[in-house]
Coordinates of C-alpha atoms in Angstrom, one line a residue:
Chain A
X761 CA 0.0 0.0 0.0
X762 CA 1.5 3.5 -0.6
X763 CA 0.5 6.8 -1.1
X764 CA 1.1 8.4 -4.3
X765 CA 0.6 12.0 -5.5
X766 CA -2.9 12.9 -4.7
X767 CA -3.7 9.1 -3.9
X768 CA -3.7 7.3 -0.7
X769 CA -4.7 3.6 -0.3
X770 CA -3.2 2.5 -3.4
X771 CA -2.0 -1.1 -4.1
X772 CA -0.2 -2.7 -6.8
X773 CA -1.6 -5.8 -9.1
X774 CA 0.7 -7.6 -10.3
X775 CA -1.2 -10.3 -13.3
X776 CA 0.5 -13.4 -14.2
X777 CA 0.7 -12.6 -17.8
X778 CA 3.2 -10.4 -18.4
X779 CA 5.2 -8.6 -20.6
X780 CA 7.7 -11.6 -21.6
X781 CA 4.2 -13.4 -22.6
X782 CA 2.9 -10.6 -25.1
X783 CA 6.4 -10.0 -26.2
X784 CA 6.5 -13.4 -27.2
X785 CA 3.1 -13.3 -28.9
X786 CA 3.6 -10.4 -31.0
X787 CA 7.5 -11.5 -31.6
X788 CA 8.9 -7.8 -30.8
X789 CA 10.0 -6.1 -27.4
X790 CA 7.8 -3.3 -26.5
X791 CA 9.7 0.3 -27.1
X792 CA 8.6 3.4 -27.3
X793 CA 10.0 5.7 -30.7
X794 CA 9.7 9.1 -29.5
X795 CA 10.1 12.0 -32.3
X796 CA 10.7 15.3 -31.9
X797 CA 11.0 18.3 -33.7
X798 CA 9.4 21.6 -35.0
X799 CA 6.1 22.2 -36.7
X800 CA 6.5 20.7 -40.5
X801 CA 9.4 19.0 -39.5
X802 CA 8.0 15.7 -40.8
X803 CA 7.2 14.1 -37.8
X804 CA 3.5 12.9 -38.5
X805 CA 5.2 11.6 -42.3
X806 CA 7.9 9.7 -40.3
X807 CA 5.1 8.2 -38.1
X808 CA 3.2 6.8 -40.5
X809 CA 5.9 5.8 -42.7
X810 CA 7.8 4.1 -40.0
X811 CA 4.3 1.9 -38.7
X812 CA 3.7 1.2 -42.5
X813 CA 7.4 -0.4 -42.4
X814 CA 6.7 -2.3 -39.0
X815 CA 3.6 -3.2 -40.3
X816 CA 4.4 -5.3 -43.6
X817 CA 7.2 -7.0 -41.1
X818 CA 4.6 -8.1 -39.0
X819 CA 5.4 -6.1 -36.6
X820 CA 2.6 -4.5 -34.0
X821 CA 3.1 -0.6 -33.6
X822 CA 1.1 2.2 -32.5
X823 CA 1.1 5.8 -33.2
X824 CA 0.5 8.2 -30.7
X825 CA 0.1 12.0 -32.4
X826 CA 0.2 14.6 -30.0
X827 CA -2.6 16.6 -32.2
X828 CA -4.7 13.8 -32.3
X829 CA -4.5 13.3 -28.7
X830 CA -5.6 17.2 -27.8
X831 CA -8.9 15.4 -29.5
X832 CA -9.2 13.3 -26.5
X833 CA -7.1 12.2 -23.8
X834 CA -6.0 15.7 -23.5
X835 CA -8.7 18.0 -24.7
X836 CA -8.6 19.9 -21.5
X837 CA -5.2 20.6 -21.8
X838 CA -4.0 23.9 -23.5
X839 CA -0.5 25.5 -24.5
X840 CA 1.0 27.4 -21.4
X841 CA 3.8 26.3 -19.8
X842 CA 2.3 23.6 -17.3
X843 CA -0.2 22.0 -19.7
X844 CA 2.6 21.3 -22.3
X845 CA 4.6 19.9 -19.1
X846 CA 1.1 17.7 -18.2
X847 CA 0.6 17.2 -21.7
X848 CA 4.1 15.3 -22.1
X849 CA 4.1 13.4 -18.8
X850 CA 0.5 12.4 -19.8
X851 CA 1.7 10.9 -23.1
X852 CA 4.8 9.1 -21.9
X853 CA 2.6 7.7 -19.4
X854 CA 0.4 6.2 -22.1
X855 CA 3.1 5.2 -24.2
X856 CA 4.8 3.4 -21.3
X857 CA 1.3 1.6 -20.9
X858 CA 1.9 0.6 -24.7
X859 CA 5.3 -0.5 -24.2
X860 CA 4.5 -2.7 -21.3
X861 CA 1.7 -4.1 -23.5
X862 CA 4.4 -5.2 -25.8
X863 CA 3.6 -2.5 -29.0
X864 CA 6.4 -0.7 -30.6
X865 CA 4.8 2.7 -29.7
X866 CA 5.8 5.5 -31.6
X867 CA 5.0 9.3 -29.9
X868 CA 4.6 11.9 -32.6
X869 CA 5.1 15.1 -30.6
X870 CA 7.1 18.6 -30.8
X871 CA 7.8 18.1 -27.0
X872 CA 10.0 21.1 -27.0
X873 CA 11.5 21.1 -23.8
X874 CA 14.3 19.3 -22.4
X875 CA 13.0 18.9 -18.9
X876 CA 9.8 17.1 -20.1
X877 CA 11.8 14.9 -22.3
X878 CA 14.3 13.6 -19.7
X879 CA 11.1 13.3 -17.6
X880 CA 9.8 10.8 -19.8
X881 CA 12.8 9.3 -20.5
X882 CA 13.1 8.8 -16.5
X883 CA 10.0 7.1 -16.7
X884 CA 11.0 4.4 -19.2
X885 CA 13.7 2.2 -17.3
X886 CA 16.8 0.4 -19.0
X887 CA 16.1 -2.8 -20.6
X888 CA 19.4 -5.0 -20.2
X889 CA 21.8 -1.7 -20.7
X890 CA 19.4 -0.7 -23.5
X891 CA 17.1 2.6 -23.0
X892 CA 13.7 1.6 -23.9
X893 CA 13.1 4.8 -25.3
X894 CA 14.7 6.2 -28.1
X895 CA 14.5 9.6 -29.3
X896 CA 13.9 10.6 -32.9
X897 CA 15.3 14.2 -33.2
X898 CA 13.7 15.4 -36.9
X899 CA 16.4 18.6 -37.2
X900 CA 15.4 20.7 -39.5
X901 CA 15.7 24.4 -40.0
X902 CA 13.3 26.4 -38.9
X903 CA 12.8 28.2 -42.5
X904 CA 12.1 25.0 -44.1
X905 CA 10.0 23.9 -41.5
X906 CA 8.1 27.9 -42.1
X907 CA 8.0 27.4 -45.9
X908 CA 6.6 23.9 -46.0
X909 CA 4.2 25.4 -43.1
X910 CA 1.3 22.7 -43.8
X911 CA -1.2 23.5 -41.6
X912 CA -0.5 27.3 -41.7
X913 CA 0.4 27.7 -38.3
X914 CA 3.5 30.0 -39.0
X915 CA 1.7 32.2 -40.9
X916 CA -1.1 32.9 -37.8
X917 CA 2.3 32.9 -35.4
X918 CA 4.2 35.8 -37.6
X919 CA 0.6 37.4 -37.6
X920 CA 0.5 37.4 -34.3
X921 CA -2.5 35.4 -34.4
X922 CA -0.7 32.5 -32.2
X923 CA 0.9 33.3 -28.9
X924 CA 3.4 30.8 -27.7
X925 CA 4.3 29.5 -30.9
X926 CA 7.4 26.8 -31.1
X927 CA 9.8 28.6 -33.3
X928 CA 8.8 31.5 -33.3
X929 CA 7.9 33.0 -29.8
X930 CA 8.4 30.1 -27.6
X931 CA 11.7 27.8 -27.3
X932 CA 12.4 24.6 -29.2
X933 CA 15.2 23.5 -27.0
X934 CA 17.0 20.5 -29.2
X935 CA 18.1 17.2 -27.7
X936 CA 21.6 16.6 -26.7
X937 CA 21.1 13.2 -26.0
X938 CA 18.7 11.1 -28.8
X939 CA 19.6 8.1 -29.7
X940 CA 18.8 9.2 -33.7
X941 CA 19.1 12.5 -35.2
X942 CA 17.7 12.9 -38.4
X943 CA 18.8 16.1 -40.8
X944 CA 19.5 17.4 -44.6
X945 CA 21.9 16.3 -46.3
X946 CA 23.6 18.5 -48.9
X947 CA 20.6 20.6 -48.6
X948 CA 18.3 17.4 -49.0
X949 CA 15.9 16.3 -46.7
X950 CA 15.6 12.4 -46.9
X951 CA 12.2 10.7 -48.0
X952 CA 9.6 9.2 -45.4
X953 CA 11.1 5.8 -46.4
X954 CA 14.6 6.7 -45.5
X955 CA 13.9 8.0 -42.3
X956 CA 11.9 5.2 -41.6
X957 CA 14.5 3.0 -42.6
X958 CA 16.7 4.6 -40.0
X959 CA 14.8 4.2 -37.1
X960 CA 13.9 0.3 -38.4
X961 CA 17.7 -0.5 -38.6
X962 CA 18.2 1.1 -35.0
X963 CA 15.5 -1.1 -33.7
X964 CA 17.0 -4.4 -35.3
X965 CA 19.9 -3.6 -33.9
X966 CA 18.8 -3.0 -30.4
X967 CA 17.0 -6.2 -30.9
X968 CA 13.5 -5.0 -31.0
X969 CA 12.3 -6.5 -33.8
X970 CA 12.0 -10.0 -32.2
X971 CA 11.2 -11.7 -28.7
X972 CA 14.1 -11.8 -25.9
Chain B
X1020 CA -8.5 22.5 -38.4
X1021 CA -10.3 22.6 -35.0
X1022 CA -11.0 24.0 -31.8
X1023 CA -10.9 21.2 -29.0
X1024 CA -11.9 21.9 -25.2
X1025 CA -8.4 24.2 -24.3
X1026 CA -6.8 23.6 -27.8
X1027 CA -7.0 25.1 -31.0
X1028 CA -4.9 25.3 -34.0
X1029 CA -5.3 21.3 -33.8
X1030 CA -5.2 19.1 -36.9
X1031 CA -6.2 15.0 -37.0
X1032 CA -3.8 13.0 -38.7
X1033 CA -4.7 10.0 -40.3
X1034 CA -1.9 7.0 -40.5
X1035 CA -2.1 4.7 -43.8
X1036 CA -2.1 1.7 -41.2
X1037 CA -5.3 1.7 -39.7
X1038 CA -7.2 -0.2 -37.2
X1039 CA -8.5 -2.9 -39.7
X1040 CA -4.6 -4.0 -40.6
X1041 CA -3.9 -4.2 -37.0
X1042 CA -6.6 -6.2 -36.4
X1043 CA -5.5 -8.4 -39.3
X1044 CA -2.5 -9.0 -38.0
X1045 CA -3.7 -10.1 -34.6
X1046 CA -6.3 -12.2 -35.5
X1047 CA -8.9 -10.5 -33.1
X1048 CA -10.4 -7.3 -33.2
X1049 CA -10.3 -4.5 -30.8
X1050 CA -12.7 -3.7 -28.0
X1051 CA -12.9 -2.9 -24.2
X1052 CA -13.7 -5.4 -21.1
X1053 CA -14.7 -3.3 -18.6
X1054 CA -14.9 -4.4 -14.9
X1055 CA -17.4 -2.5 -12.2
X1056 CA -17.6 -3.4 -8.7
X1057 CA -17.0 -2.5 -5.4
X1058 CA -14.0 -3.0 -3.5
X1059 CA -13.5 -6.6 -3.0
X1060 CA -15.9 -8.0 -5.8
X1061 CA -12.8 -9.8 -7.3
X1062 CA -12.7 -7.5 -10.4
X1063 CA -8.6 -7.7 -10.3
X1064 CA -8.8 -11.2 -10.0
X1065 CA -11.7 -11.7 -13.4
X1066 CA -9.2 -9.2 -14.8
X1067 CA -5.8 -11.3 -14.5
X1068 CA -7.9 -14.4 -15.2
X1069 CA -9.4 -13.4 -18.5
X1070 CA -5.9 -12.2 -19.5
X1071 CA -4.8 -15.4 -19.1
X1072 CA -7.4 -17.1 -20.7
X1073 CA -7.0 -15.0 -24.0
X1074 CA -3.2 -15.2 -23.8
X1075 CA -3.6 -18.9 -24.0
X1076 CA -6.1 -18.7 -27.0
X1077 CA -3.4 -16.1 -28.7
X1078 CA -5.5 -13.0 -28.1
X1079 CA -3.5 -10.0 -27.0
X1080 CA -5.3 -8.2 -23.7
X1081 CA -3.9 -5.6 -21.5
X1082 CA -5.1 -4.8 -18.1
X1083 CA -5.8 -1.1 -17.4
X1084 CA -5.9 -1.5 -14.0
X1085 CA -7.6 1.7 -11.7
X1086 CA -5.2 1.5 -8.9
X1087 CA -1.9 0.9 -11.1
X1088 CA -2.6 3.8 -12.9
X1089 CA -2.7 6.1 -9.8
X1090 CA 0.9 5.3 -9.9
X1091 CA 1.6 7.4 -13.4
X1092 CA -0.8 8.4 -15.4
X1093 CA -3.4 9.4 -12.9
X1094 CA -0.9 10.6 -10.1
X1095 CA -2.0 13.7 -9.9
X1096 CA -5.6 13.1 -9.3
X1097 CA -7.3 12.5 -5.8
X1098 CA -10.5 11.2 -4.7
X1099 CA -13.1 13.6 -4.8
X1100 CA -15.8 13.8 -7.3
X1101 CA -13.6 15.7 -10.0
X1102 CA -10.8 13.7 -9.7
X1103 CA -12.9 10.2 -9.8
X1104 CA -14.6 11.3 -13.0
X1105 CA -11.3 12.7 -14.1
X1106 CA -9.7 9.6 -13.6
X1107 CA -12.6 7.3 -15.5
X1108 CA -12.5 9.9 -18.2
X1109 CA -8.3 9.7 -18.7
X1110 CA -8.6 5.7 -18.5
X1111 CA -11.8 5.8 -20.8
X1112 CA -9.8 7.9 -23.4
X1113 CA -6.6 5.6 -23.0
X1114 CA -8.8 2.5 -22.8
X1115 CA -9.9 3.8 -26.6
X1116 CA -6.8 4.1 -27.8
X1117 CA -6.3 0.2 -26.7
X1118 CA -9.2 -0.7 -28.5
X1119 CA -7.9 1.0 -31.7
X1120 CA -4.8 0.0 -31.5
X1121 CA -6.4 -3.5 -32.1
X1122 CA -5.9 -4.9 -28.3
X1123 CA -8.8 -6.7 -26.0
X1124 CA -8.6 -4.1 -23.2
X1125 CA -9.2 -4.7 -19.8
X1126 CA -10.3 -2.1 -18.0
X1127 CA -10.6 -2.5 -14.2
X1128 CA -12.0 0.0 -11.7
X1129 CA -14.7 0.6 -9.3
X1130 CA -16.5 2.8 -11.4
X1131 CA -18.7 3.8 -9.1
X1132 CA -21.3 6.7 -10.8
X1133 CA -22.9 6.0 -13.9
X1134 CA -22.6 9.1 -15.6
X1135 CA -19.1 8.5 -15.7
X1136 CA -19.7 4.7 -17.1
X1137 CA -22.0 6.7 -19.4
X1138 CA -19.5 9.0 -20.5
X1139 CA -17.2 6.3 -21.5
X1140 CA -19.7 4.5 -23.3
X1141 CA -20.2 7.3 -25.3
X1142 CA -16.3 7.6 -26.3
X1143 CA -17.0 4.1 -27.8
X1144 CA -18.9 4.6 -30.9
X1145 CA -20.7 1.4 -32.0
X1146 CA -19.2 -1.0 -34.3
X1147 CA -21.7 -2.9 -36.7
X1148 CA -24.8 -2.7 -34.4
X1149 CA -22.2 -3.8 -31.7
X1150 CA -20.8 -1.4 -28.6
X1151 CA -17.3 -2.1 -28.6
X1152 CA -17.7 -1.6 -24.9
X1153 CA -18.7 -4.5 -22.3
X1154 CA -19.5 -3.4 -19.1
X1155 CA -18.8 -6.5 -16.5
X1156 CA -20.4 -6.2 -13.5
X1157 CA -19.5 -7.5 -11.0
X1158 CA -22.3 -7.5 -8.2
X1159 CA -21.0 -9.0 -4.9
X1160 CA -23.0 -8.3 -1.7
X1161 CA -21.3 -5.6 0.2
X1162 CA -21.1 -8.2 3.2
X1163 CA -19.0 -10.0 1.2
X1164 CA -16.8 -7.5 -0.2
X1165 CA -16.4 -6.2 3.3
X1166 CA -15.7 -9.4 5.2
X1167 CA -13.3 -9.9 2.1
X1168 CA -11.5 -6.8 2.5
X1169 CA -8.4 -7.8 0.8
X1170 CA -6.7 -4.6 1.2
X1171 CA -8.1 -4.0 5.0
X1172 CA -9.8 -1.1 3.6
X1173 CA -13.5 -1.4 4.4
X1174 CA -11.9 -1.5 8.2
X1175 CA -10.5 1.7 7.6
X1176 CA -13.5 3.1 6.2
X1177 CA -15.7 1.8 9.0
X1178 CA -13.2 3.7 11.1
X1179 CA -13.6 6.7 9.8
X1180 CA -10.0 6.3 8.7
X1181 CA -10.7 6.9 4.8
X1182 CA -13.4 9.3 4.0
X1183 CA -15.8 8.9 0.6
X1184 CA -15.0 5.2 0.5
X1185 CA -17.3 3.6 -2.2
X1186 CA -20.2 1.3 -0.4
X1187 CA -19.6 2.9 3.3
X1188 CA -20.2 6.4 2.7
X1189 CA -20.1 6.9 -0.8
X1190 CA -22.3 5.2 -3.4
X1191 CA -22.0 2.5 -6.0
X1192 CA -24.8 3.0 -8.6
X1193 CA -25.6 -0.1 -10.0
X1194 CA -25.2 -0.3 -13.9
X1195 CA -28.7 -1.2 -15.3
X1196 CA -27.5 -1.3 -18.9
X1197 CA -24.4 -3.5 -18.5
X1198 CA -23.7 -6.2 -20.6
X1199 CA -22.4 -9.4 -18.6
X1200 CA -23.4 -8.7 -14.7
X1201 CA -21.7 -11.8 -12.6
X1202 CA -23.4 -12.7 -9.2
X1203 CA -23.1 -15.3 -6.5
X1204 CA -26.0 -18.6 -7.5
X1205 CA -27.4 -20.4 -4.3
X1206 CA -24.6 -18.1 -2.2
X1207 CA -21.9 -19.4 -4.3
X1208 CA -19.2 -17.2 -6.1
X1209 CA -18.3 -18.1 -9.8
X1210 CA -14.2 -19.4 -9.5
X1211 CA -12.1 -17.0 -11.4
X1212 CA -12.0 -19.4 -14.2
X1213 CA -15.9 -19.4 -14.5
X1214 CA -15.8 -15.6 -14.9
X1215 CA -13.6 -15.0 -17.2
X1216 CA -15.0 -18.2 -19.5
X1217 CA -18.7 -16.4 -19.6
X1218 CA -16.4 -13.0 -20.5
X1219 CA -14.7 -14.7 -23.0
X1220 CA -18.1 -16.2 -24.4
X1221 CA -19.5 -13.1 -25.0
X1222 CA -16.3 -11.7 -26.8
X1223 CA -16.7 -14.9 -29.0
X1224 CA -20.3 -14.5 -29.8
X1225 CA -19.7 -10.9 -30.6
X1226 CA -16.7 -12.4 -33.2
X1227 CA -14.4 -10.0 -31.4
X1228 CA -11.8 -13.0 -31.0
X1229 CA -10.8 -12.7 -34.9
X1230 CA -10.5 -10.8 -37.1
X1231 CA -13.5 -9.7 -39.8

């Protein structure tokens, strides 16, 4: 029994299928792919790319967009300081839920600041010396990210019409420590395939891609 | 291009990948099990049963279990009447994403007010004539609960110890639209394994144990 946060009287159920089971059952290890990056950096492209990969491996993933999410999970959630902080812990939580269910989980998010990032990555424990988390750092320059602009968002924010926009009035503080960082090359971004590819390889390597 | 409760500026993306592929690939389709009861009624114990019993037919379940996820997702939320529909609404939303994600989900909380069961019904739109939402309930006399009292919690309530618990001096209101309710027959309890064969019945019935 413990008391946690605003709970008292809480206990701790334990089933007797676990993890190992479901990993063995989907043949995979449950992870959780974490991209990050500005508006129109590609992250929603990389996303779907990268389940589309998993998928025709026969591999289980799940996609969790942080827009998509504001829909639901976090609809009463808005954009100041401490409800982009709950709105980060609140999605690592979930995706820690899909990595103990055994799901490659990939997080689609701009998750701009460091502290929320190393507080999710806290809450994702080694797996034999291997961070069950990896971070996907889409770094791109902002005035790509402002032409492509494909929901129009930096034209509102240079309007004025958005407060508090990533990029343009508020930080994007970049990761010193992701485990992939994807970028242009010779002035070329790669194509949704490529970067999927990347992240693919990183998880065969790491051993994801098949039961312990 | 929307405006959702404190969100705007928020777009839906869809993935190529979709429900129906996942669904393929698991042989089962996606849905939520959810368990009602008070304190005691065993709904932990249907829950790590019926687990079991899908894991050994090759069905992929996960347990959403209401006092686990006080420890992360739900931390920050207490007991009073906010932060119990709070709660139910949070594991309603991530109990969704489960379902789509192509998972049996297991959902497993007291549950206590029906306008909260309500609610969550209503996050579950129907699928072919079918709600992809079973409410279990599980309807054990208080008596029995409370001479039960696995985590020695009813004595606490009775003590005036814990204040608002559910069945002492907060109420449990009956589902009257549930889908499976479990009871005792001639003062007998149904074994764990009887439970979770007349869940598993209904999931068949439905077809929710392949795919379409």
């Amino acid at each position: 029994m413990s008391t946690v946060g605003n709970s008292t009287n809480i206990f701790w159920h334990e089933c007797p299928v676990g993890k190992v089971d479901r990993q063995k059952l989907l043949n995979q290890q449950g992870c959780v792919v974490w991209i990050t990056g500005l508006s129109g950096s590609g992250k929603s492209t990389l996303a779907c790319s990268l389940g589309r990969t998993l998928h025709s491996r026969g591999k289980l993933s799940y996609v969790l967009d942080g827009d998509n999410l504001r829909h639901g999970l976090n609809k009463n959630l808005g954009f100041s300081p401490e409800d982009r902080t709950e709105n980060i812990r609140r999605v690592g939580e979930v995706a820690k839920l899909f990595a103990d269910a055994g799901l490659i989980c990939i997080a689609s998010l701009i998750s701009p600041y460091c502290k929320d990032r190393d507080a999710c990555r806290a809450l994702l424990p080694e797996n034999f010396f291997e961070a069950r988390l990896c971070y996907v750092f889409l770094n791109m320059p902002l005035e790509l990210c402002e032409e492509r602009d494909p929901k129009g968002l930096y034209k509102l924010a240079r309007a004025g019409k958005i407060k508090g926009f990533t990029g343009i009035d508020d930080p994007y503080e970049p990761p010193s420590n992701c485990e992939i960082e994807i970028t242009q090359k010779d002035g070329i971004c790669p194509t949704p395939n490529e970067m999927a590819g990347q992240v693919v390889s990183y998880l065969e390597d790491k051993g994801y891609l098949e039961a312990q």
